[in-house]
Amino acid sequence: MSAGARTWAEGDELPPLEIPVTRTLIVAGAIASRDYQDVHHDAELAKAKGSPDIFMNILTTNGLVGRYLTDHFGPDAVLRKVAIRLGAPNYPGDTMVLTGKVVSVAEGTAQVAVVGANGIGKHVTGTVTVGLPREGASR
Amino acid sequence: MSGALDVDGAGGVDEDAFLKELKAYEGQPAAEGGVGRDLVNEPMIRHWCEAMGDTNPAYTGPDAVAPPTMLQAWTMGGLGGHQGRSAAQQELFELLDGAGFRSVVATDCEQEYLRPLRIGDEITFDAVIESVSERKTTKLGTGHFVTTRMDVRANGELAGTHRFRILKFAPAKRPARTSGAKDGKPVRRPRPVINRDNAGFWQGVEQHKLLIQCCTGCSVLRFPWLPGCNSCGSQEWDTVEASGEGTVYSYVVMHHPPFPAFDPPYAVGLIELAEGVRIISNVVGVPHDEVRIGMPVRLEFLRADEELEVPVFRPVQQESPAAASAEGSAA
C-alpha cells in the first residue's frame, strides 16, 4: 500500500496497540479459532477449573500479534514465523497493550520482539519474523 | 508471591515412576492423518478477521490468503471433537487426568509459515509428541508441560509447522472462589491476632469505636497499636476515639493472587484519619477503579461473619449502596 520507500531498522519501535479485553472478544476469538474449550466461554465452568473467569485462548493472542505486525508493516509484509509464550491470562475487563521493537533486519526480513502487557503482567511475549515488502513486490 | 501451591488429587503418585510413564510417550504420534474439517474458506477467514479486528486487505478479495496465524484453526475439531488425535495422545491425556492434572492451559505456540493458505486448499496434518516435562509448579498450579509439533499441509504440500505447548495441571488451591464459598461453605476472613498490646483496639471495634492510642507522656497519637511511644518511649497510654472522618492517603487494587474470602479486584486503602494517623482498610461502596487519592471517606463497621467485625471506609458522597451495582461482583 504505502508507496513511500518505507525502511525499517533495528531498534525501531512499533506504535503500541491497545486491545480492550472484552468478554465478547474472548468468546468471538475462541469461536473464530474453532476452540470450544469451556474456559474460553463459560465463566462458571472456568471457575470450577480454578480460574477466576474465562480467559483468552492462545489462538486469539496469536491472531492479535499477527494483526499487530501486519497493521504496522502493511499488507505486503508476510508473516514467516510467530513464536509466542503466554504469561498472565487475559481476563475480561482488562486491557492488553501490545508493544514491539525491531531487533534485527536482514535480507528482507525483520525480527520483532513483541510484548502484550495487561493489568496483571505480561500476557504474551514473543518474536515474530516478517518478510518485508519490497518495492513493486506483489503478493 | 504465589504462596504454597498444594496440589489437589495428585498426591500418592510415585513421581519418578509416573514421569517414566509419561516420558514413554515422547516421540509417539499425537495426530495421524488429520484432515481439516473445512477447506480454507472465505467465511472462516472473515469471522477470524472480525474477531481480531484485522482489516488487512490481503485477507479479502478474489486472491485472498488466510491470515497465517489461523494455521492451527484449520486443524481444530470444533464441537465435533478432535480429528485424528492418536491413541497415544489420548492415553497420555487420560494418564494425566487420572493423576489429577485435569485442567489445561496453552503456554507456547511457535508457528512457521512456508506457504500461504488460499481459498479452497485442503488441510491435512500430522503431529508428534515432542516432549513431556517433569513436574512443574507454576502460579496456576502443578502439572506437566506437553509439547507437540505439527506439520500442516495444504493440498499435500507442507504449508507450515506448529509447535504447541500446554500445561496439564491441577489448579493451585483457590479457596477464594468468587462467591467466597468453598464446597458450599463460606470462606471466612483471616482472624486477627489479638494480644495484650492490641486487645484494646479490638474491644473498641466490638463497640463500634475506632480507638487510637495516645501517649500520656507526650500526647502523640499512634496507630497501629504498640506497647510504647515512638516519640518519647513512654509505655503509658490512653485512647481517643476517632471521629471516623478521613481521606484516602494512598491505595492499591488487589487483582492477584486471589486470597481466601476476598473477591478481587478490590481496593485496599491507606486512610489518613482526621486525627492524623493512618490505617489500612478496605474502601467499600465504590468500584475499585473509582477510588482516588484524597477521596473523603467515613468509617463504618463491616460484619464479615458472626465472629468478626472490621472497620472499613466508604466515600462520603456515596453512602447509598447504589454504587455497588456499577461493578457487579457476582456475574
Coordinates of C-alpha atoms in Angstrom, one line a residue:
Chain A
M1 CA 0.0 0.0 0.0
S2 CA 2.4 2.6 1.2
A3 CA 4.2 3.7 -1.9
G4 CA 6.8 5.7 0.0
A5 CA 10.1 3.8 0.4
R6 CA 9.5 2.9 4.0
T7 CA 12.5 1.3 5.6
W8 CA 12.9 -0.4 8.9
A9 CA 15.9 -0.6 11.1
E10 CA 17.0 -2.3 14.2
G11 CA 15.7 -0.5 17.3
D12 CA 12.6 0.8 15.6
E13 CA 9.6 0.7 18.0
L14 CA 6.2 -0.1 16.8
P15 CA 3.4 2.2 18.0
P16 CA 1.5 0.5 20.8
L17 CA -1.8 -1.1 20.1
E18 CA -4.4 -1.2 22.9
I19 CA -6.8 -4.1 22.9
P20 CA -9.7 -3.9 25.3
V21 CA -10.1 -7.5 26.5
T22 CA -13.9 -7.8 26.5
R23 CA -15.9 -10.9 27.1
T24 CA -17.1 -10.6 23.5
L25 CA -13.5 -10.5 22.2
I26 CA -12.6 -13.6 24.2
V27 CA -15.6 -15.5 23.0
A28 CA -15.5 -14.3 19.4
G29 CA -11.8 -15.2 19.2
A30 CA -12.3 -18.6 20.7
I31 CA -15.2 -19.4 18.3
A32 CA -13.4 -18.0 15.2
S33 CA -10.5 -20.2 16.0
R34 CA -12.8 -23.2 16.5
D35 CA -11.7 -23.5 20.1
Y36 CA -14.7 -24.7 22.2
Q37 CA -12.8 -25.3 25.4
D38 CA -15.2 -24.2 28.1
V39 CA -12.7 -22.0 29.9
H40 CA -12.9 -19.6 27.0
H41 CA -16.7 -19.0 27.0
D42 CA -18.3 -20.4 30.2
A43 CA -17.4 -18.4 33.4
E44 CA -18.9 -21.0 35.8
L45 CA -17.0 -23.9 34.4
A46 CA -13.8 -21.8 34.2
K47 CA -14.2 -21.1 37.9
A48 CA -14.8 -24.7 38.6
K49 CA -11.5 -25.4 37.0
G50 CA -9.7 -22.9 39.2
S51 CA -9.7 -19.8 37.0
P52 CA -11.3 -16.6 38.3
D53 CA -13.1 -16.1 35.0
I54 CA -13.0 -17.0 31.3
F55 CA -9.7 -16.1 29.6
M56 CA -8.5 -15.5 26.1
N57 CA -7.2 -18.5 24.2
I58 CA -3.8 -18.7 22.7
L59 CA -5.0 -18.7 19.1
T60 CA -6.7 -15.3 19.6
T61 CA -3.5 -14.0 21.2
N62 CA -1.6 -15.3 18.2
G63 CA -4.0 -13.7 15.8
L64 CA -3.8 -10.4 17.6
V65 CA 0.0 -10.5 17.5
G66 CA -0.1 -11.3 13.8
R67 CA -2.5 -8.4 13.2
Y68 CA -0.3 -6.0 15.2
L69 CA 2.6 -6.8 12.9
T70 CA 0.8 -6.6 9.6
D71 CA -1.0 -3.4 10.7
H72 CA 2.4 -1.9 11.1
F73 CA 4.4 -3.4 8.2
G74 CA 1.5 -3.3 5.7
P75 CA -0.5 -5.8 3.7
D76 CA 2.6 -6.7 1.5
A77 CA 4.6 -7.9 4.5
V78 CA 4.5 -11.6 5.0
L79 CA 4.5 -13.3 8.4
R80 CA 7.2 -16.0 8.3
K81 CA 7.2 -17.1 11.9
V82 CA 5.3 -16.3 15.1
A83 CA 6.6 -17.7 18.4
I84 CA 4.7 -16.6 21.5
R85 CA 4.7 -17.5 25.1
L86 CA 1.8 -16.8 27.4
G87 CA 2.0 -15.5 31.0
A88 CA -0.6 -13.5 32.8
P89 CA -4.0 -14.5 31.4
N90 CA -6.2 -12.1 29.6
Y91 CA -9.4 -11.9 31.7
P92 CA -12.5 -9.9 30.7
G93 CA -12.3 -6.2 31.7
D94 CA -8.6 -6.0 31.3
T95 CA -6.7 -4.1 28.6
M96 CA -3.8 -5.5 26.8
V97 CA -1.2 -3.2 25.3
L98 CA 0.9 -4.6 22.5
T99 CA 4.3 -3.1 22.0
G100 CA 7.0 -4.2 19.6
K101 CA 10.6 -3.5 18.8
V102 CA 12.6 -4.4 15.7
V103 CA 15.5 -6.5 16.9
S104 CA 17.1 -7.2 13.6
V105 CA 16.7 -6.5 9.9
A106 CA 18.5 -8.7 7.4
E107 CA 17.9 -10.0 3.9
G108 CA 14.4 -8.5 3.6
T109 CA 13.2 -9.9 6.9
A110 CA 12.8 -8.3 10.2
Q111 CA 12.7 -9.9 13.6
V112 CA 10.4 -8.1 16.0
A113 CA 10.1 -8.7 19.8
V114 CA 6.6 -8.3 20.9
V115 CA 5.1 -7.9 24.4
G116 CA 1.5 -7.7 25.3
A117 CA 1.0 -6.4 28.8
N118 CA -2.2 -6.4 30.7
G119 CA -3.2 -5.2 34.2
I120 CA -1.7 -8.2 35.9
G121 CA 1.5 -8.7 34.0
K122 CA 2.9 -9.8 30.7
H123 CA 0.2 -11.7 28.9
V124 CA 2.4 -12.5 25.9
T125 CA 6.0 -12.3 24.9
G126 CA 7.2 -13.4 21.6
T127 CA 9.3 -13.0 18.5
V128 CA 7.9 -12.5 15.0
T129 CA 9.8 -12.9 11.8
V130 CA 8.3 -10.8 9.0
G131 CA 9.2 -10.8 5.3
L132 CA 9.3 -7.1 4.5
P133 CA 7.5 -5.7 1.5
R134 CA 9.8 -5.0 -1.4
E135 CA 9.2 -2.1 -3.7
G136 CA 7.0 -3.2 -6.5
A137 CA 6.6 -6.6 -5.0
S138 CA 3.2 -8.1 -5.3
R139 CA 1.7 -11.0 -3.5
Chain B
M1 CA 4.5 -14.3 45.9
S2 CA 2.1 -17.0 45.0
G3 CA 2.3 -18.8 48.3
A4 CA 2.2 -22.5 48.8
L5 CA 0.8 -24.5 45.9
D6 CA -0.8 -27.6 47.3
V7 CA -1.9 -30.0 44.6
D8 CA -5.4 -31.4 44.7
G9 CA -5.7 -35.0 43.8
A10 CA -2.2 -35.5 42.6
G11 CA -0.9 -36.9 45.9
G12 CA 0.0 -40.6 46.4
V13 CA 1.6 -41.0 42.9
D14 CA 5.1 -42.1 42.9
E15 CA 6.5 -39.1 41.0
D16 CA 9.5 -40.8 39.3
A17 CA 7.6 -43.8 38.1
F18 CA 4.9 -41.6 36.9
L19 CA 7.4 -39.4 35.0
K20 CA 8.8 -42.5 33.3
E21 CA 5.3 -43.5 32.2
L22 CA 4.8 -40.0 30.8
K23 CA 8.2 -39.9 29.1
A24 CA 7.4 -43.1 27.2
Y25 CA 5.0 -41.0 25.1
E26 CA 7.8 -38.8 23.7
G27 CA 8.2 -39.4 20.0
Q28 CA 4.9 -41.0 19.6
P29 CA 2.3 -39.6 17.2
A30 CA -0.1 -37.0 18.6
A31 CA -2.3 -36.9 15.5
E32 CA -2.1 -39.0 12.4
G33 CA -3.7 -38.4 9.1
G34 CA -5.8 -35.5 10.4
V35 CA -7.9 -33.7 7.9
G36 CA -9.2 -30.2 8.3
R37 CA -13.0 -30.1 8.7
D38 CA -13.3 -27.3 6.2
L39 CA -11.4 -26.3 3.1
V40 CA -9.7 -23.0 3.6
N41 CA -12.7 -20.7 3.0
E42 CA -13.7 -17.1 2.9
P43 CA -16.3 -17.1 5.7
M44 CA -14.0 -18.6 8.3
I45 CA -11.3 -16.1 7.3
R46 CA -13.8 -13.2 7.6
H47 CA -15.0 -14.4 11.0
W48 CA -11.4 -14.6 12.2
C49 CA -10.6 -11.1 10.9
E50 CA -13.8 -9.7 12.5
A51 CA -12.9 -11.2 15.9
M52 CA -9.3 -10.0 15.7
G53 CA -10.2 -6.6 14.3
D54 CA -7.8 -7.3 11.4
T55 CA -8.5 -5.2 8.3
N56 CA -5.5 -6.4 6.3
P57 CA -6.7 -6.3 2.6
A58 CA -4.5 -9.3 1.9
Y59 CA -7.2 -11.4 3.6
T60 CA -10.1 -10.3 1.3
G61 CA -10.9 -10.3 -2.3
P62 CA -10.5 -12.9 -5.1
D63 CA -6.9 -13.8 -4.4
A64 CA -7.2 -13.6 -0.6
V65 CA -4.8 -15.6 1.6
A66 CA -5.8 -16.7 5.0
P67 CA -4.1 -14.9 8.0
P68 CA -1.1 -17.1 8.6
T69 CA -1.8 -17.1 12.3
M70 CA -5.0 -19.0 11.5
L71 CA -2.8 -22.1 10.9
Q72 CA -4.0 -24.0 13.9
A73 CA -7.6 -23.0 13.4
W74 CA -7.9 -25.1 10.3
T75 CA -6.8 -28.2 12.2
M76 CA -9.3 -27.7 15.1
G77 CA -12.0 -30.3 15.6
G78 CA -14.6 -27.8 16.9
L79 CA -17.6 -29.1 18.8
G80 CA -17.2 -32.4 16.9
G81 CA -14.1 -33.2 18.9
H82 CA -10.5 -33.7 17.8
Q83 CA -9.8 -35.0 14.4
G84 CA -7.2 -37.6 14.0
R85 CA -5.9 -37.4 17.6
S86 CA -3.8 -40.5 18.2
A87 CA -4.4 -43.3 20.7
A88 CA -1.1 -42.3 22.3
Q89 CA -2.2 -38.7 22.8
Q90 CA -5.5 -39.9 24.2
E91 CA -3.7 -42.2 26.6
L92 CA -1.2 -39.6 27.7
F93 CA -4.1 -37.2 28.5
E94 CA -6.0 -39.8 30.3
L95 CA -2.9 -40.7 32.4
L96 CA -2.5 -37.0 33.3
D97 CA -6.3 -36.6 34.0
G98 CA -6.1 -39.7 36.2
A99 CA -3.3 -38.2 38.3
G100 CA -5.4 -35.1 39.0
F101 CA -3.9 -32.9 36.3
R102 CA -7.3 -32.3 34.7
S103 CA -7.0 -28.6 33.8
V104 CA -5.3 -27.5 30.6
V105 CA -3.8 -24.2 29.5
A106 CA -1.8 -23.4 26.4
T107 CA 1.5 -21.7 27.2
D108 CA 3.5 -21.6 24.0
C109 CA 2.8 -21.5 20.3
E110 CA 5.5 -21.4 17.6
Q111 CA 4.5 -21.3 14.1
E112 CA 6.5 -21.2 10.9
Y113 CA 4.7 -20.4 7.7
L114 CA 6.1 -21.9 4.5
R115 CA 3.4 -21.0 2.0
P116 CA 0.2 -19.0 2.2
L117 CA -3.1 -20.8 2.5
R118 CA -5.6 -19.9 -0.2
I119 CA -9.3 -20.4 -0.6
G120 CA -10.1 -24.0 -1.5
D121 CA -6.9 -25.5 0.0
E122 CA -7.4 -28.8 1.7
I123 CA -5.7 -29.1 5.0
T124 CA -4.1 -32.2 6.4
F125 CA -1.9 -32.6 9.4
D126 CA 0.3 -35.0 11.4
A127 CA 1.7 -34.3 14.9
V128 CA 4.2 -35.8 17.2
I129 CA 4.5 -35.6 21.0
E130 CA 7.9 -33.9 21.3
S131 CA 8.3 -33.9 25.0
V132 CA 6.6 -34.3 28.3
S133 CA 8.2 -32.3 31.1
E134 CA 8.9 -33.3 34.7
R135 CA 6.5 -32.0 37.3
K136 CA 6.5 -28.2 37.4
T137 CA 4.8 -25.8 39.8
T138 CA 3.5 -22.6 38.3
K139 CA 1.3 -19.8 39.5
L140 CA -1.7 -21.7 38.0
G141 CA -0.9 -24.9 39.7
T142 CA 1.3 -28.0 39.4
G143 CA 1.5 -30.3 36.4
H144 CA 3.4 -31.3 33.3
F145 CA 4.1 -29.5 30.1
V146 CA 3.3 -31.4 26.9
T147 CA 4.9 -30.2 23.7
T148 CA 3.6 -31.3 20.3
R149 CA 4.8 -30.5 16.9
M150 CA 2.5 -30.5 13.9
D151 CA 3.1 -30.4 10.2
V152 CA 0.3 -28.7 8.4
R153 CA -0.1 -29.4 4.6
A154 CA -2.2 -27.7 2.0
N155 CA -3.2 -30.0 -0.9
G156 CA -0.4 -32.3 0.3
E157 CA 2.3 -29.6 0.3
L158 CA 3.9 -28.6 3.6
A159 CA 2.5 -25.2 4.4
G160 CA 3.5 -24.6 8.0
T161 CA 4.7 -26.1 11.2
H162 CA 3.1 -25.6 14.5
R163 CA 4.8 -26.3 17.9
F164 CA 2.4 -26.1 20.7
R165 CA 3.0 -26.4 24.5
I166 CA 0.3 -26.9 27.0
L167 CA 0.3 -27.3 30.7
K168 CA -1.9 -30.2 32.1
F169 CA -2.3 -29.2 35.7
A170 CA -4.1 -29.4 39.0
P171 CA -5.1 -25.9 39.9
A172 CA -3.5 -24.3 42.8
K173 CA -5.9 -24.2 45.7
R174 CA -8.0 -21.1 45.4
P175 CA -10.4 -21.1 48.4
A176 CA -11.4 -17.6 47.2
R177 CA -14.0 -18.6 44.8
T178 CA -15.7 -15.5 43.6
S179 CA -18.6 -16.5 45.7
G180 CA -16.4 -16.6 48.7
A181 CA -17.5 -20.1 49.2
K182 CA -15.7 -23.4 49.0
D183 CA -17.6 -26.7 48.9
G184 CA -20.7 -24.8 49.8
K185 CA -19.1 -23.4 53.0
P186 CA -18.3 -19.8 53.1
V187 CA -14.6 -19.0 53.5
R188 CA -14.0 -16.7 56.4
R189 CA -11.6 -13.8 56.5
P190 CA -8.4 -14.4 58.4
R191 CA -8.7 -13.9 62.1
P192 CA -6.9 -11.0 63.8
V193 CA -4.1 -12.0 66.1
I194 CA -5.2 -10.4 69.4
N195 CA -2.7 -10.0 72.2
R196 CA -2.1 -7.8 75.2
D197 CA -0.7 -5.0 73.0
N198 CA -3.7 -4.6 70.8
A199 CA -6.7 -6.1 72.7
G200 CA -8.0 -2.7 73.4
F201 CA -8.2 -1.9 69.8
W202 CA -10.5 -4.9 69.1
Q203 CA -12.5 -4.2 72.2
G204 CA -13.2 -0.8 70.7
V205 CA -14.2 -2.4 67.4
E206 CA -16.7 -4.5 69.3
Q207 CA -18.3 -1.3 70.5
H208 CA -18.1 0.3 67.0
K209 CA -15.3 2.6 68.2
L210 CA -12.1 3.1 66.3
L211 CA -9.6 3.7 69.1
I212 CA -6.3 5.4 68.6
Q213 CA -3.6 5.2 71.2
C214 CA -2.5 8.5 72.8
C215 CA 0.8 8.7 74.7
T216 CA 0.2 10.1 78.2
G217 CA 3.8 11.2 78.3
C218 CA 4.0 13.4 75.2
S219 CA 0.4 13.3 73.8
V220 CA 1.5 11.9 70.4
L221 CA -1.2 9.7 68.8
R222 CA -0.1 6.4 67.4
F223 CA -1.7 3.7 65.2
P224 CA -1.5 0.8 64.8
W225 CA -1.3 -0.1 68.4
L226 CA 2.1 -0.5 70.0
P227 CA 3.2 -1.1 73.6
G228 CA 5.4 2.0 73.7
C229 CA 5.6 5.5 72.3
N230 CA 7.8 6.0 69.3
S231 CA 8.3 9.7 70.2
C232 CA 9.2 9.6 73.9
G233 CA 9.5 5.9 74.7
S234 CA 6.8 6.1 77.4
Q235 CA 4.8 2.9 77.9
E236 CA 1.9 4.8 79.4
W237 CA -1.0 5.5 77.2
D238 CA -4.7 6.3 76.9
T239 CA -7.1 6.1 74.0
V240 CA -9.0 8.6 71.9
E241 CA -11.9 7.6 69.7
A242 CA -11.5 8.5 66.1
S243 CA -14.2 10.8 64.7
G244 CA -14.4 8.5 61.7
E245 CA -13.6 11.1 59.1
G246 CA -10.7 10.5 56.9
T247 CA -9.3 10.7 53.4
V248 CA -7.6 8.1 51.1
Y249 CA -3.9 8.8 51.5
S250 CA -3.0 6.0 49.1
Y251 CA -4.4 2.8 47.8
V252 CA -3.8 -0.3 45.8
V253 CA -6.2 -2.5 43.8
M254 CA -5.8 -6.2 44.5
H255 CA -6.2 -8.4 41.4
H256 CA -3.9 -11.3 42.1
P257 CA -3.1 -13.5 43.8
P258 CA -6.6 -14.3 45.0
F259 CA -6.9 -14.6 48.7
P260 CA -9.5 -16.6 50.7
A261 CA -12.7 -14.7 51.5
F262 CA -11.8 -11.8 49.3
D263 CA -13.2 -11.2 45.9
P264 CA -10.7 -9.4 43.6
P265 CA -10.4 -6.8 42.2
Y266 CA -10.9 -4.8 45.3
A267 CA -9.4 -1.6 46.7
V268 CA -7.2 -1.5 49.8
G269 CA -6.7 2.0 51.1
L270 CA -4.3 3.7 53.4
I271 CA -6.7 6.0 55.1
E272 CA -5.5 9.1 56.8
L273 CA -7.8 9.8 59.7
A274 CA -8.8 13.3 60.6
E275 CA -6.7 12.8 63.8
G276 CA -3.6 12.4 61.6
V277 CA -2.8 8.7 62.0
R278 CA -3.2 6.3 59.1
I279 CA -4.9 2.9 59.0
I280 CA -5.1 0.3 56.3
S281 CA -8.5 -1.0 55.4
N282 CA -10.9 -1.7 52.5
V283 CA -12.6 1.1 50.7
V284 CA -16.1 -0.1 50.1
G285 CA -19.2 1.1 48.4
V286 CA -17.3 2.4 45.3
P287 CA -16.0 0.5 42.3
H288 CA -12.3 -0.3 42.8
D289 CA -11.3 1.8 39.8
E290 CA -13.1 4.9 41.2
V291 CA -11.1 5.1 44.4
R292 CA -8.9 8.1 44.3
I293 CA -6.2 9.6 46.5
G294 CA -7.7 12.4 48.5
M295 CA -11.2 11.0 48.4
P296 CA -13.0 11.8 51.6
V297 CA -14.2 8.7 53.4
R298 CA -16.0 7.8 56.6
L299 CA -15.6 4.9 59.0
E300 CA -18.1 2.2 59.2
F301 CA -18.0 -1.3 60.6
L302 CA -18.4 -4.3 58.4
R303 CA -19.6 -7.6 59.9
A304 CA -17.5 -10.2 58.0
D305 CA -19.1 -13.1 59.8
E306 CA -20.7 -14.0 63.1
E307 CA -17.4 -13.6 64.9
L308 CA -15.6 -10.8 63.1
E309 CA -16.3 -7.1 62.6
V310 CA -13.8 -4.9 60.9
P311 CA -13.5 -1.1 60.4
V312 CA -13.8 -0.2 56.7
F313 CA -14.2 3.1 54.9
R314 CA -16.8 4.4 52.5
P315 CA -16.6 7.5 50.3
V316 CA -18.7 10.2 52.0
Q317 CA -20.7 11.3 48.9
Q318 CA -21.8 7.8 48.1
E319 CA -23.5 6.5 51.2
S320 CA -26.3 4.8 49.3
P321 CA -25.5 1.3 48.2
A322 CA -26.4 2.2 44.6
A323 CA -22.7 2.5 43.7
A324 CA -22.3 -1.2 44.4
S325 CA -24.3 -2.2 41.3
A326 CA -21.8 -0.5 39.0
E327 CA -19.4 -3.3 39.3
G328 CA -21.3 -6.5 39.9
S329 CA -19.2 -8.9 41.8
A330 CA -21.3 -11.9 41.2
A331 CA -22.0 -12.1 37.5

